[in-house]
Structure formats: structure tokens, C-alpha cells
């Protein structure tokens, strides 16, 4: 049953608010981490400094406040790192609050701001009415004074009592307490009385707010304790990874970082456009359209400021995650893939971008160097995304060719994407080589592009082999060998590229920009892309060689020599046209099918007996073949190799002839009973 539309709208609104209300703490953390403010200059000065940091460097140089706001060199006193740590910790706690606790926190915060605004309005109204040096020119009396004043105090009072959920018995008292100083200003009581009323009203409001917060502290304690116990239980039951993933989803961290980065970028863009308009107005060149040079400078500045800290790099990674996610979904839909595991591009791309940013120290570079480094990282990221798209396309190519799908509409999208993956790296390499000279970065990008082209060639070659095999009804026994040769050649070339890239990274770390993160990434590259790849390739080679040795040791029966092989292969369900291999347990299989089976396990697919036994340790087997008949041109295998031992039955010794005759009769009867069942079982497999 579908949910009502209003309920769906309410859920979406709550989800949007859940994300939007977590963005301000991220702004505060970013401002504190990236601004060396003077915390000893007072709370007002601190707020101004943080505000200037939030507005961005585009506005600070224009106002001439860069040194005073961010360098902390006005007073010459040490910076308060302890207060910065407290601010970061408080913002982080707000960021990870549950939805209900987050809404209540903002309700209390807005209520406190309403109370503070009410007190400040009363104070500055009294100050401006009774001092010739007032900040704002106010009319001494009349409706132009008391109507806005009374209206604002009523709004603050109603908001205060509503957000704090104050009972009706105290709500009227709180509102009257806020209105008393305003009424005193309107009726023009003496200045001393007005100041006293403002002080008394502020004290009453502060005391009542403290009492309300003290009462709600109990709820905060139990809520925090419940959250802690819940996280502890999840850690004990599911482990640290599941606990972090659950917290990641509950706080919508990627969405929060995405909104933070886009909001920050949009704010800076608005201020920069405004400053450009002012400059054009002063020079008399104002126009509705921005010049191309100014537009390009604006875009470059926004890109540079979008990765000037670790928090902003995380935000850019979240934006890249969203773009890569929808790109991956579009490609999967275009090529017709339904694999759930291929929908990981939205996770791989941002992680790789963030690692590249940390590895190259992106946020700590100068603005000009940061832009160049960002472009280089994006080129590397693009090649990695193309490699991942090839990993999504290759299984679809193989499935279409192996299943012999003849529809052109199914093959064309996959072939088009493969052609795109082959052409785009070539174009990218040509453009980069045209504008840049050879260095370690250009060498890495070129190597990745060449490797991708080779992967595409390998995939298309295997695809062509399978398509050729699909046009013939006869089993192509050499197909598996050709596919293995092509793929092994591609794997060897890929391994060589991995070794070359390891050397390139080692040279970069030793002579250009060494860092601990780069060293860790090189260790991971050496383990996953070199050691494991070499180990798996060697293991595959040994398995194939062992399987071929086992197949060659088994006897081969030609179909023309025996007319008794009238069954199908129990692996591929195809008839025996030329020859068959016979296992020690007397079962028939195609040589190619049995070899593929032996890549996985060394047992018969029918009876699970050992297929390959050394000559000095061979054991006799007396099982029937697929038809329940004895292998032609071979002697019946006896139960024991060194003669029949004596058997006892009811205390009497049986002779060899009696024992053999009884066994032959019993085996003949059992074979006659099991013969139909074995044929059905063979075909069902």
C-alpha cells in the first residue's frame, strides 16, 4: 500500500533538513582549521574573523583585512589552540547527532539567539535614545518607534516560548518581561530607570533560560548514554566496520559534504561576481555579460579555493562521487548490465581522488601550483575511471559472445563503449604529449592509457574468438587454449606495466616528492598489482599444466572404434562426435570439458573419485561409465590387485570360483536395476 503524498513530502522535508542542519558545523570546522585566528581578542573579534573566513579570500583582500583576520598578528599574542580544539570538538558532536537530537539542538540554539536578540535590541534602543553618540538615529517617539519595537519583541518572545516548549503559565510572564524595557522606552521614563529595566529583564531571561537548560540536561545525558550504549552494542555484535558504515549512513556524510562544498563555492562565486561588478562600475565598463578572461579567472579561482583544505577536498570528493555514480549507472544502463557489483564507481572514484590529493599534498600547495596539480590528478583519475569502465564492459562482452546472442542491438552498445575506451586514451595521450614535456606524471598517465588500450584489444580478441566459435556447430577444442594465450599475454604485459609504474613511483618518491602516504601506496601497489598478480598468474599456469598432464594420462576412445558411446558428456550435455576421455572410474567426457573441470577440482564430476592417480599408487575402480557399461577393449577390473583374499561367510571359507561367480551374479543384477537411473542422472547433470 502506497504512503499518502503528505507523508512522503514530510519525510523528504525531514531528510533535507537533516542534511542542511549538519552543514553549519562543517563550515565552522573548516573556518577554525584554516584560519589562524587570535582567540584572545574577544568573542566579537573571533566571530568577525570566522565570518571573514567563511566569506572567503575573495572578499578579504578587497576589504584589506587579510592580515588582521587570518594572520593573528594584530595583537602579537599566542593563538588559543585549546579553544580551537573545543570548537572543533563541539562542532563534530553536533555533526554526528541523531536527527531528533539535532532538531532539538537547533531549536534550543534559535531560542537562545532569540533571547539574546531581544536583550540586545532593548539595550541598543535605550542607548540610542539617551545618548547623543548612538549608533542608529531613532525617532524619539511615535508609532515609527514603538510599532517595530513591540512587534520584534513579540516575535522574539513567541519564538522563545515555542522553541523551548514553555508552559502557558510562564509564557505570558516571559513575553511581558521582554516587553517591559520597550514600553519604558516608549513612555519615555528616565534614562536610569530604562537602563535598570533592561538589566532586570536580561537577568530574569538569563536565569529562566539557565533553569530550562538545566532541566533539559537530564534528557541530554540519557540521550548521550543511549547513543553510546547503542554504538557499543553494534561494535560488539557487528564489528567496527559495520558500526562506522551505519553512522556514515545515518548522518548522510557524503550529502553533507556535497552541500557544504557547493554552498561554499556558490557563496564565493556570488561575492567575486559582486566585486567584479563594483570594479567595472568604477572604471565605467559595466556590462550585463562577463568577459571571457574574467570568467576564466573566476572559474580558476573557484577551483583553487575548492580544494584549499582537507575539508574542502572531502567536499570535492563527494561531488566527484555523485558524478561518477550517475556516470556508472548510465553506462550500465547503456550496455545492458545488471550486475550489482559494478555500481561501485561512485565509491572508487572519490576514494582515489582523495588519496591522490593527500599523496600530492594538494591543499598545502600555492594557488598556482595547486591548480596544476589538480589538473594532473584529474587526468590520473580519468584514466582510472576508464579502467573501471572497462572492468564493467568486459563481462558483458564475454557473456554476449559466449551465449551466442545474435541481436545487433545488444552488441552495438558494448562495442561502442569498447571503441570509446580505445580511442579516448589515445587522444588524451596525444594532447598531453603536445602540451607537456616528459616527466614522471606524464609517463604514468601514458602508461595507464597504453595499458587500457591493450586491455581493450585483449577483450575484443577474446570476444571475436567466442563469436567465431558460435558460428560453427562443431566443438572447437583449441578455443580454450587460444583464449588462455590471449589473456595470459595481456596479463604479462599488465604485470610489466605494474613493475614499470612501481619504478616510476620509487623515482618520484626519492627525487621529487616523497611522503609517507606515497610510500604506503607504493607498498599496496607492490602487493596487489605485482605480487598477487604474479602469484595468481603462476598458479593458473601450474593448474593448466597439471590439468593437461592429467588429461594426457587418461585413455582416449575414438567414437568410430566403439558404437557403445551413445550418451552425452555430463559436463556440457553435448554428444561425442570424435573422441572421449575415460576416467579411472570409467566415465566418458570431452577432453576440453574435463580439462576445464580439472582447473577447479581433481575429482570426477559424476562420482567424485580422484581423476588422476600416480602410476605407483593407482587403485582399481569398479564403477560403471555414463551408460552403466564396461569400457570397451578393456578387461574387467578386479576388486583387489594382488589376488582374491579368503572370505568368510557363516564360518565357512569360499573358494575363488564360488566367490567370483557370486560377485558376477550380484553385480549383473544391480547393474540391470541401476541402468535406467544412471542415464537419467547423467542427463540431469
XYZ file of C-alpha atoms in Angstrom:
685
model
C 0.000 0.000 0.000
C 1.425 3.355 -1.083
C 2.069 6.004 1.537
C -0.022 9.220 1.446
C 1.533 12.108 -0.519
C 1.669 14.368 2.528
C 3.559 11.700 4.454
C 6.091 11.330 1.635
C 6.536 15.106 1.451
C 7.067 15.262 5.210
C 9.688 12.522 5.060
C 11.546 14.283 2.279
C 11.442 17.599 4.097
C 12.840 15.976 7.245
C 15.575 14.298 5.198
C 16.507 17.623 3.579
C 16.581 19.348 6.961
C 18.633 16.504 8.390
C 21.305 17.214 5.783
C 21.026 21.019 5.789
C 21.318 21.333 9.575
C 24.587 19.387 9.587
C 26.267 21.746 7.131
C 26.914 24.720 9.516
C 29.160 22.647 11.843
C 31.259 21.691 8.812
C 31.634 25.369 7.896
C 32.746 26.148 11.444
C 35.270 23.287 11.481
C 36.667 24.406 8.132
C 36.924 28.025 9.300
C 38.674 27.082 12.542
C 41.114 24.666 10.915
C 42.118 27.006 8.109
C 42.217 30.346 9.884
C 44.927 31.137 12.432
C 42.711 33.426 14.453
C 43.558 35.344 17.575
C 41.319 33.758 20.220
C 42.383 36.165 22.933
C 40.915 39.221 21.188
C 37.385 38.576 22.464
C 34.306 36.764 21.305
C 33.169 39.557 18.958
C 36.534 39.715 17.232
C 36.582 35.908 16.969
C 33.151 35.858 15.345
C 34.245 38.544 12.884
C 37.347 36.562 11.999
C 35.393 33.344 11.475
C 32.811 35.250 9.420
C 35.534 36.689 7.217
C 36.940 33.215 6.777
C 33.516 31.930 5.764
C 33.107 34.725 3.236
C 36.347 33.604 1.642
C 39.597 35.073 0.442
C 37.803 36.755 -2.426
C 36.316 39.315 -0.032
C 39.150 39.576 2.495
C 41.747 41.175 0.180
C 39.138 43.601 -1.089
C 38.448 44.822 2.423
C 42.113 44.951 3.345
C 41.554 42.712 6.338
C 43.575 39.675 5.351
C 46.397 40.256 7.821
C 44.120 41.236 10.659
C 41.684 38.404 10.115
C 43.817 35.387 9.419
C 47.375 36.031 10.458
C 46.607 36.875 14.069
C 49.412 39.416 14.081
C 47.444 42.445 15.291
C 47.918 41.918 18.989
C 51.013 39.707 18.832
C 49.704 37.262 21.431
C 49.800 33.467 21.116
C 46.875 31.839 19.419
C 44.386 29.883 21.519
C 44.708 26.367 20.202
C 42.748 24.964 23.141
C 39.657 26.997 22.287
C 40.021 25.942 18.645
C 40.080 22.295 19.701
C 36.979 22.844 21.829
C 35.192 24.484 18.917
C 36.109 21.633 16.575
C 35.001 19.037 19.118
C 31.672 20.773 19.739
C 31.015 21.098 16.011
C 31.902 17.447 15.457
C 29.467 16.400 18.213
C 26.694 18.415 16.570
C 27.572 16.857 13.218
C 27.067 13.279 14.458
C 23.893 13.878 16.476
C 20.800 11.869 15.643
C 18.016 13.565 13.728
C 15.811 14.107 16.772
C 18.678 15.420 18.900
C 19.834 17.625 16.031
C 16.420 19.251 15.662
C 16.197 19.819 19.401
C 19.710 21.299 19.481
C 18.845 23.819 16.777
C 15.544 24.618 18.483
C 17.386 25.440 21.707
C 20.052 27.377 19.808
C 17.484 29.504 17.973
C 15.661 30.122 21.259
C 18.888 31.351 22.850
C 19.566 33.588 19.857
C 16.039 34.995 20.142
C 16.566 35.820 23.814
C 19.950 37.401 23.107
C 18.497 39.444 20.224
C 15.667 40.664 22.449
C 18.093 41.840 25.127
C 20.387 43.489 22.569
C 17.503 45.345 20.909
C 16.359 46.687 24.277
C 19.895 47.704 25.184
C 20.705 49.492 21.905
C 17.290 51.158 21.844
C 17.930 52.588 25.283
C 21.478 53.550 24.343
C 20.458 55.415 21.175
C 17.534 57.219 22.783
C 19.559 58.517 25.709
C 22.949 59.163 24.176
C 23.925 61.732 21.532
C 26.500 59.247 20.193
C 24.028 56.500 19.342
C 24.851 54.091 16.587
C 21.475 54.487 14.853
C 19.258 57.552 14.573
C 15.917 56.612 16.117
C 12.835 58.777 16.324
C 12.244 59.900 19.900
C 8.620 58.761 19.984
C 5.661 57.924 17.849
C 4.372 54.865 16.029
C 7.519 54.639 13.897
C 9.374 53.690 17.097
C 7.032 51.626 19.221
C 5.371 49.548 16.456
C 8.597 47.894 15.151
C 9.923 47.632 18.706
C 6.821 45.968 20.117
C 6.474 43.736 17.039
C 10.062 42.482 17.226
C 9.819 41.784 20.960
C 6.549 39.877 20.492
C 8.129 37.811 17.693
C 11.179 37.008 19.810
C 9.047 36.147 22.812
C 6.674 33.845 20.925
C 9.599 32.146 19.237
C 11.409 31.710 22.554
C 8.499 30.108 24.387
C 7.563 27.953 21.371
C 11.036 26.555 20.785
C 11.670 25.842 24.452
C 8.117 24.449 24.870
C 7.387 26.677 27.862
C 4.100 26.102 29.682
C 1.278 28.612 29.350
C 1.609 29.739 32.969
C 5.092 31.127 32.334
C 4.730 32.123 28.692
C 2.827 35.367 29.444
C 5.367 36.312 32.090
C 8.285 35.795 29.642
C 6.638 37.902 26.954
C 5.854 40.709 29.397
C 9.432 40.572 30.672
C 10.686 41.206 27.130
C 8.165 43.997 26.511
C 8.800 45.974 29.720
C 12.050 47.725 28.575
C 10.439 48.574 25.224
C 7.388 50.024 26.948
C 9.687 52.026 29.210
C 11.454 53.469 26.198
C 8.165 54.361 24.531
C 6.659 56.186 27.504
C 9.998 57.986 27.987
C 10.803 57.068 31.567
C 14.079 58.429 32.959
C 17.290 57.046 31.489
C 18.371 55.444 34.768
C 15.044 53.621 35.034
C 15.290 52.429 31.421
C 18.752 51.009 31.998
C 17.571 49.303 35.180
C 14.608 47.763 33.357
C 16.923 46.452 30.623
C 19.296 44.906 33.187
C 16.484 43.326 35.239
C 14.773 41.973 32.111
C 18.024 40.478 30.862
C 18.809 38.862 34.215
C 15.333 37.350 34.510
C 15.567 35.992 30.985
C 19.052 34.595 31.614
C 18.020 32.926 34.891
C 14.936 31.377 33.345
C 16.926 30.148 30.332
C 19.523 28.585 32.635
C 16.796 26.777 34.564
C 15.246 25.453 31.345
C 18.609 24.220 30.084
C 19.364 22.591 33.442
C 16.078 20.706 33.280
C 16.870 19.545 29.736
C 20.371 18.465 30.718
C 18.887 15.258 32.080
C 17.471 14.469 28.653
C 20.830 15.263 27.072
C 22.598 12.907 29.494
C 20.269 9.984 28.846
C 20.291 10.617 25.114
C 24.088 10.609 25.044
C 24.213 7.479 27.200
C 21.724 5.705 24.931
C 23.748 6.608 21.836
C 26.940 5.377 23.474
C 25.363 2.064 24.538
C 23.903 1.585 21.061
C 27.280 2.135 19.401
C 28.948 -0.166 21.908
C 26.390 -2.898 21.224
C 26.841 -2.563 17.459
C 30.613 -2.715 17.837
C 30.424 -5.872 19.950
C 27.924 -7.621 17.689
C 28.821 -6.446 14.175
C 32.322 -5.032 14.486
C 33.914 -1.652 13.870
C 33.310 -1.586 10.100
C 29.542 -2.105 10.327
C 29.308 0.436 13.142
C 31.127 3.091 11.091
C 29.054 2.320 7.993
C 25.835 2.678 9.974
C 26.953 6.006 11.448
C 28.076 7.130 7.969
C 24.595 6.448 6.570
C 22.698 7.966 9.500
C 24.442 11.316 9.328
C 24.379 11.370 5.478
C 28.032 12.347 5.423
C 28.522 12.396 1.602
C 25.400 14.532 1.139
C 26.511 16.891 3.914
C 29.975 17.324 2.398
C 28.468 17.784 -1.057
C 26.099 20.520 0.125
C 28.917 22.162 2.095
C 31.242 22.293 -0.917
C 28.602 23.533 -3.362
C 27.333 26.149 -0.903
C 30.834 27.369 -0.186
C 31.613 27.559 -3.896
C 28.353 29.367 -4.703
C 28.906 31.897 -1.902
C 32.383 32.722 -3.106
C 31.169 32.960 -6.698
C 28.474 35.478 -5.691
C 30.965 37.653 -3.782
C 33.520 37.544 -6.566
C 30.946 38.488 -9.205
C 29.775 41.320 -6.945
C 33.331 42.626 -6.547
C 33.917 42.424 -10.292
C 30.736 44.421 -10.869
C 31.929 47.089 -8.446
C 35.300 47.285 -10.158
C 33.668 47.550 -13.596
C 31.339 50.266 -12.293
C 34.299 52.284 -11.007
C 36.108 52.024 -14.345
C 32.950 52.729 -16.349
C 32.988 49.372 -18.172
C 29.892 47.860 -16.617
C 28.015 45.357 -18.798
C 25.495 42.595 -18.371
C 27.870 39.944 -19.706
C 31.188 38.953 -18.177
C 34.259 38.965 -20.347
C 35.875 35.644 -21.132
C 39.126 36.480 -19.316
C 37.246 37.459 -16.176
C 35.061 34.376 -16.398
C 38.055 32.061 -16.789
C 39.843 33.756 -13.887
C 36.711 33.347 -11.774
C 36.469 29.629 -12.597
C 40.155 29.052 -11.841
C 39.887 30.890 -8.532
C 36.814 28.872 -7.540
C 38.555 25.610 -8.404
C 41.629 26.636 -6.425
C 39.574 27.659 -3.399
C 37.537 24.449 -3.683
C 40.493 22.327 -2.573
C 42.392 24.629 -0.207
C 41.892 22.419 2.858
C 41.267 18.827 3.825
C 37.584 19.546 4.474
C 37.102 21.083 1.042
C 38.951 18.171 -0.574
C 36.442 15.871 1.118
C 33.629 18.023 -0.245
C 35.068 17.886 -3.763
C 35.413 14.121 -3.390
C 31.718 13.920 -2.502
C 30.813 15.883 -5.641
C 33.034 13.602 -7.738
C 31.319 10.622 -6.092
C 27.913 11.830 -7.233
C 29.117 12.475 -10.795
C 30.877 9.099 -11.014
C 27.866 7.288 -9.552
C 25.458 8.578 -12.173
C 28.058 8.060 -14.898
C 28.391 4.420 -13.869
C 24.624 3.945 -13.767
C 24.303 5.477 -17.229
C 26.975 3.202 -18.706
C 25.460 0.116 -17.051
C 22.066 1.010 -18.440
C 23.531 1.683 -21.891
C 25.396 -1.630 -22.149
C 22.555 -3.568 -20.532
C 24.395 -4.877 -17.470
C 22.515 -5.903 -14.325
C 25.463 -6.662 -12.057
C 25.116 -5.002 -8.666
C 28.865 -5.124 -8.013
C 29.510 -2.858 -11.000
C 27.749 0.047 -9.253
C 30.845 0.887 -7.223
C 32.230 3.632 -9.426
C 30.682 6.225 -7.109
C 32.828 4.815 -4.292
C 36.086 4.079 -6.114
C 36.438 7.464 -7.856
C 36.199 9.728 -4.741
C 38.456 7.469 -2.693
C 41.089 7.532 -5.418
C 40.792 11.313 -5.781
C 41.162 11.845 -2.024
C 44.191 9.532 -1.879
C 45.808 11.386 -4.777
C 45.127 14.709 -3.039
C 46.731 13.520 0.182
C 49.608 11.883 -1.648
C 50.496 15.037 -3.573
C 49.759 17.478 -0.719
C 47.154 19.272 -2.818
C 45.652 21.525 -0.148
C 49.044 22.749 1.075
C 50.347 23.979 -2.277
C 50.375 27.543 -3.544
C 47.341 28.571 -5.615
C 49.112 28.357 -8.999
C 50.775 25.043 -8.175
C 47.509 23.744 -6.729
C 45.657 24.300 -9.999
C 48.347 22.474 -11.993
C 48.468 19.600 -9.530
C 44.687 19.330 -9.519
C 44.622 19.044 -13.312
C 47.253 16.315 -13.191
C 45.338 14.414 -10.536
C 42.162 14.676 -12.597
C 43.983 13.165 -15.594
C 45.106 10.240 -13.463
C 41.589 9.919 -12.070
C 40.140 9.915 -15.590
C 42.396 7.042 -16.657
C 41.449 5.098 -13.521
C 37.734 5.642 -14.236
C 38.251 4.398 -17.798
C 39.939 1.268 -16.418
C 36.974 0.703 -14.129
C 34.523 1.176 -17.007
C 36.461 -1.449 -18.947
C 36.025 -3.774 -15.993
C 32.279 -3.174 -16.267
C 32.217 -3.741 -20.033
C 34.412 -6.844 -20.301
C 32.000 -9.287 -18.536
C 29.134 -8.099 -20.755
C 31.245 -8.684 -23.875
C 32.152 -12.167 -22.718
C 28.584 -13.078 -21.804
C 27.220 -11.901 -25.166
C 29.831 -13.798 -27.136
C 29.722 -16.983 -25.042
C 25.912 -17.146 -25.048
C 25.859 -16.637 -28.854
C 23.423 -13.732 -28.745
C 22.864 -12.633 -32.345
C 20.935 -9.412 -31.714
C 22.820 -6.407 -33.107
C 21.083 -4.089 -30.636
C 22.660 -5.989 -27.736
C 26.178 -5.997 -29.200
C 26.364 -2.455 -30.554
C 26.333 -0.502 -27.197
C 29.064 -2.669 -25.698
C 31.222 -2.456 -28.818
C 30.685 1.312 -28.953
C 31.837 1.734 -25.340
C 34.849 -0.504 -26.057
C 35.769 1.617 -29.072
C 35.419 4.743 -26.930
C 37.717 3.193 -24.304
C 40.275 2.543 -27.034
C 40.129 5.942 -28.748
C 39.892 8.280 -25.718
C 43.204 7.200 -24.069
C 44.987 7.688 -27.387
C 43.555 11.195 -27.777
C 44.372 12.065 -24.166
C 47.971 10.899 -24.567
C 48.407 12.853 -27.807
C 47.063 16.064 -26.265
C 49.237 15.757 -23.155
C 52.371 14.982 -25.158
C 51.653 18.006 -27.352
C 51.498 20.474 -24.444
C 53.833 18.955 -21.835
C 57.346 17.608 -21.766
C 58.202 14.179 -20.450
C 58.130 13.824 -16.674
C 57.097 11.206 -14.154
C 53.466 12.304 -14.150
C 53.159 12.255 -17.951
C 54.905 8.886 -18.039
C 52.372 7.458 -15.558
C 49.354 8.767 -17.483
C 50.751 7.450 -20.774
C 51.456 4.042 -19.262
C 47.904 3.814 -17.919
C 46.492 4.798 -21.322
C 48.586 2.200 -23.177
C 47.617 -0.447 -20.642
C 43.939 0.370 -21.128
C 44.263 0.105 -24.908
C 45.906 -3.307 -24.543
C 43.109 -4.444 -22.240
C 40.516 -3.396 -24.795
C 42.399 -5.253 -27.545
C 42.514 -8.407 -25.400
C 38.784 -8.195 -24.639
C 37.859 -7.649 -28.280
C 40.138 -10.501 -29.382
C 38.548 -12.934 -26.938
C 35.132 -11.652 -27.967
C 35.985 -12.341 -31.625
C 37.165 -15.877 -30.820
C 33.922 -16.665 -28.999
C 31.855 -15.203 -31.828
C 33.742 -17.339 -34.384
C 33.141 -20.391 -32.236
C 29.431 -19.587 -32.117
C 29.103 -19.769 -35.907
C 30.204 -23.415 -36.004
C 28.316 -26.369 -34.613
C 31.477 -28.436 -34.087
C 33.238 -28.073 -30.746
C 36.414 -26.002 -31.166
C 38.732 -27.797 -28.775
C 41.575 -25.322 -29.257
C 39.376 -22.362 -28.272
C 40.270 -22.572 -24.598
C 43.969 -22.614 -25.436
C 43.685 -19.567 -27.697
C 41.701 -17.645 -25.082
C 44.292 -18.534 -22.460
C 47.150 -17.432 -24.700
C 45.497 -14.076 -25.403
C 44.571 -13.368 -21.794
C 47.927 -14.540 -20.439
C 49.716 -12.261 -22.908
C 47.611 -9.333 -21.706
C 48.264 -10.266 -18.064
C 52.017 -10.460 -18.662
C 52.036 -7.031 -20.309
C 49.915 -5.642 -17.466
C 52.362 -7.127 -14.945
C 55.277 -5.483 -16.774
C 53.467 -2.150 -16.677
C 52.897 -2.631 -12.960
C 56.620 -3.152 -12.372
C 57.461 -0.110 -14.518
C 54.948 2.031 -12.626
C 56.456 0.874 -9.330
C 59.845 2.053 -10.545
C 58.352 5.362 -11.659
C 56.758 5.849 -8.237
C 60.020 4.981 -6.478
C 61.858 7.571 -8.575
C 59.190 10.172 -7.784
C 59.366 9.430 -4.064
C 63.154 9.621 -3.906
C 63.833 12.608 -6.140
C 60.639 14.669 -6.452
C 58.033 14.498 -3.671
C 58.451 11.818 -1.077
C 55.798 11.328 1.573
C 54.551 8.649 3.929
C 51.262 8.339 2.075
C 53.091 7.778 -1.217
C 55.248 5.123 0.428
C 52.148 3.340 1.761
C 50.501 3.492 -1.661
C 53.615 2.041 -3.271
C 53.567 -0.834 -0.793
C 49.919 -1.508 -1.607
C 50.680 -1.330 -5.324
C 53.596 -3.752 -4.947
C 51.427 -6.221 -3.026
C 48.171 -6.127 -5.017
C 49.315 -5.261 -8.546
C 52.663 -7.055 -8.614
C 52.916 -9.823 -6.010
C 49.334 -11.071 -6.071
C 49.085 -10.778 -9.841
C 52.295 -12.746 -10.321
C 51.181 -15.324 -7.760
C 47.759 -15.812 -9.353
C 49.240 -15.970 -12.852
C 51.766 -18.587 -11.829
C 49.071 -20.570 -10.040
C 46.890 -20.507 -13.167
C 49.828 -21.681 -15.285
C 50.593 -24.560 -12.918
C 46.924 -25.576 -12.807
C 46.700 -25.637 -16.591
C 49.892 -27.601 -16.969
C 48.765 -30.101 -14.344
C 45.337 -30.397 -15.985
C 46.922 -31.053 -19.400
C 49.180 -33.671 -17.849
C 46.209 -35.372 -16.236
C 44.201 -35.322 -19.462
C 47.074 -36.776 -21.471
C 47.441 -39.607 -18.968
C 43.822 -40.691 -19.420
C 42.941 -43.168 -22.186
C 41.228 -41.785 -25.282
C 38.417 -43.627 -27.058
C 37.539 -42.819 -30.645
C 33.852 -42.762 -31.469
C 34.436 -44.730 -34.679
C 36.046 -47.524 -32.724
C 33.082 -48.057 -30.441
C 29.388 -47.702 -31.077
C 28.527 -48.047 -27.416
C 29.104 -44.359 -26.529
C 25.583 -43.185 -27.201
C 25.287 -40.804 -24.260
C 26.197 -37.135 -23.843
C 29.039 -35.536 -21.893
C 27.850 -34.983 -18.328
C 29.514 -31.542 -18.278
C 28.372 -29.858 -21.498
C 25.440 -32.171 -22.432
C 26.812 -32.488 -25.992
C 27.236 -35.767 -27.888
C 30.590 -37.357 -28.515
C 31.449 -36.677 -32.170
C 35.149 -37.530 -32.461
C 36.627 -38.867 -29.247
C 36.202 -39.050 -25.494
C 38.443 -39.305 -22.477
C 37.865 -42.091 -19.967
C 38.439 -41.512 -16.272
C 39.725 -44.255 -13.961
C 36.160 -44.631 -12.726
C 35.060 -45.446 -16.316
C 33.119 -42.242 -17.135
C 33.263 -40.534 -20.528
C 33.859 -36.790 -21.006
C 35.064 -34.429 -23.677
C 38.757 -33.688 -23.217
C 38.111 -29.922 -23.244
C 35.245 -30.147 -20.748
C 37.196 -32.383 -18.394
C 40.211 -30.094 -18.552
C 38.102 -27.078 -17.562
C 36.685 -29.125 -14.721
C 40.153 -30.098 -13.537
C 41.084 -26.419 -13.278
C 38.707 -26.273 -10.329
C 38.976 -29.666 -8.636
C 40.628 -33.042 -9.166
C 37.552 -35.259 -8.868
C 35.169 -36.869 -11.302
C 32.026 -34.785 -11.914
C 29.898 -37.947 -11.680
C 31.189 -39.974 -8.754
C 33.724 -37.594 -7.161
C 36.544 -40.103 -7.361
C 40.118 -38.993 -7.991
C 40.640 -38.461 -11.715
C 44.410 -38.546 -11.787
C 46.390 -41.089 -9.727
C 50.111 -41.695 -9.992
C 51.197 -44.988 -11.535
C 52.720 -46.325 -8.359
C 49.607 -45.512 -6.327
C 46.759 -46.372 -8.712
C 43.814 -48.076 -7.209
C 41.376 -50.290 -9.035
C 37.892 -48.956 -9.612
C 34.766 -50.916 -10.490
C 32.284 -48.163 -11.246
C 30.296 -48.065 -14.450
C 30.609 -45.399 -17.105
C 27.886 -42.955 -18.134
C 25.847 -45.796 -19.704
C 26.410 -48.262 -16.891
C 28.520 -50.459 -19.258
C 32.103 -51.620 -19.197
C 34.705 -49.675 -21.142
C 35.281 -51.450 -24.466
C 38.550 -53.243 -25.214
C 39.483 -53.389 -21.529
C 39.485 -56.179 -19.004
C 37.207 -56.031 -16.011
C 38.978 -54.541 -13.051
C 39.061 -56.823 -10.051
C 38.392 -55.620 -6.570
C 41.918 -56.278 -5.298
C 45.226 -56.029 -7.113
C 47.106 -58.999 -5.622
C 44.597 -61.839 -5.899
C 41.424 -62.564 -4.027
C 41.791 -62.991 -0.304
C 39.843 -65.563 1.507
C 36.382 -64.534 2.645
C 34.367 -65.907 5.456
C 30.635 -66.357 5.452
C 28.911 -68.069 8.375
C 32.236 -69.514 9.432
C 32.949 -71.225 6.036
C 35.722 -70.431 3.598
C 34.643 -69.821 -0.022
C 36.775 -70.818 -2.938
C 37.893 -68.377 -5.622
C 35.486 -69.725 -8.227
C 32.481 -69.584 -5.920
C 33.303 -66.067 -4.774
C 33.805 -64.781 -8.322
C 30.601 -66.353 -9.585
C 28.540 -64.926 -6.743
C 30.007 -61.446 -7.277
C 29.337 -61.541 -11.022
C 25.720 -62.523 -10.479
C 25.197 -59.853 -7.839
C 26.858 -57.130 -9.963
C 24.826 -58.090 -13.052
C 21.567 -57.807 -11.097
C 22.486 -54.430 -9.583
C 23.609 -53.080 -12.962
C 20.310 -54.096 -14.537
C 18.429 -52.264 -11.780
C 20.540 -49.104 -11.804
C 20.989 -48.780 -15.556
C 17.928 -46.513 -16.234
C 18.595 -44.386 -13.177
C 22.159 -43.676 -14.218
C 21.086 -42.467 -17.650
C 18.554 -40.059 -16.119
C 21.105 -38.848 -13.583
C 23.696 -38.358 -16.297
C 21.381 -36.234 -18.424
C 20.076 -34.236 -15.480
C 23.584 -33.158 -14.610
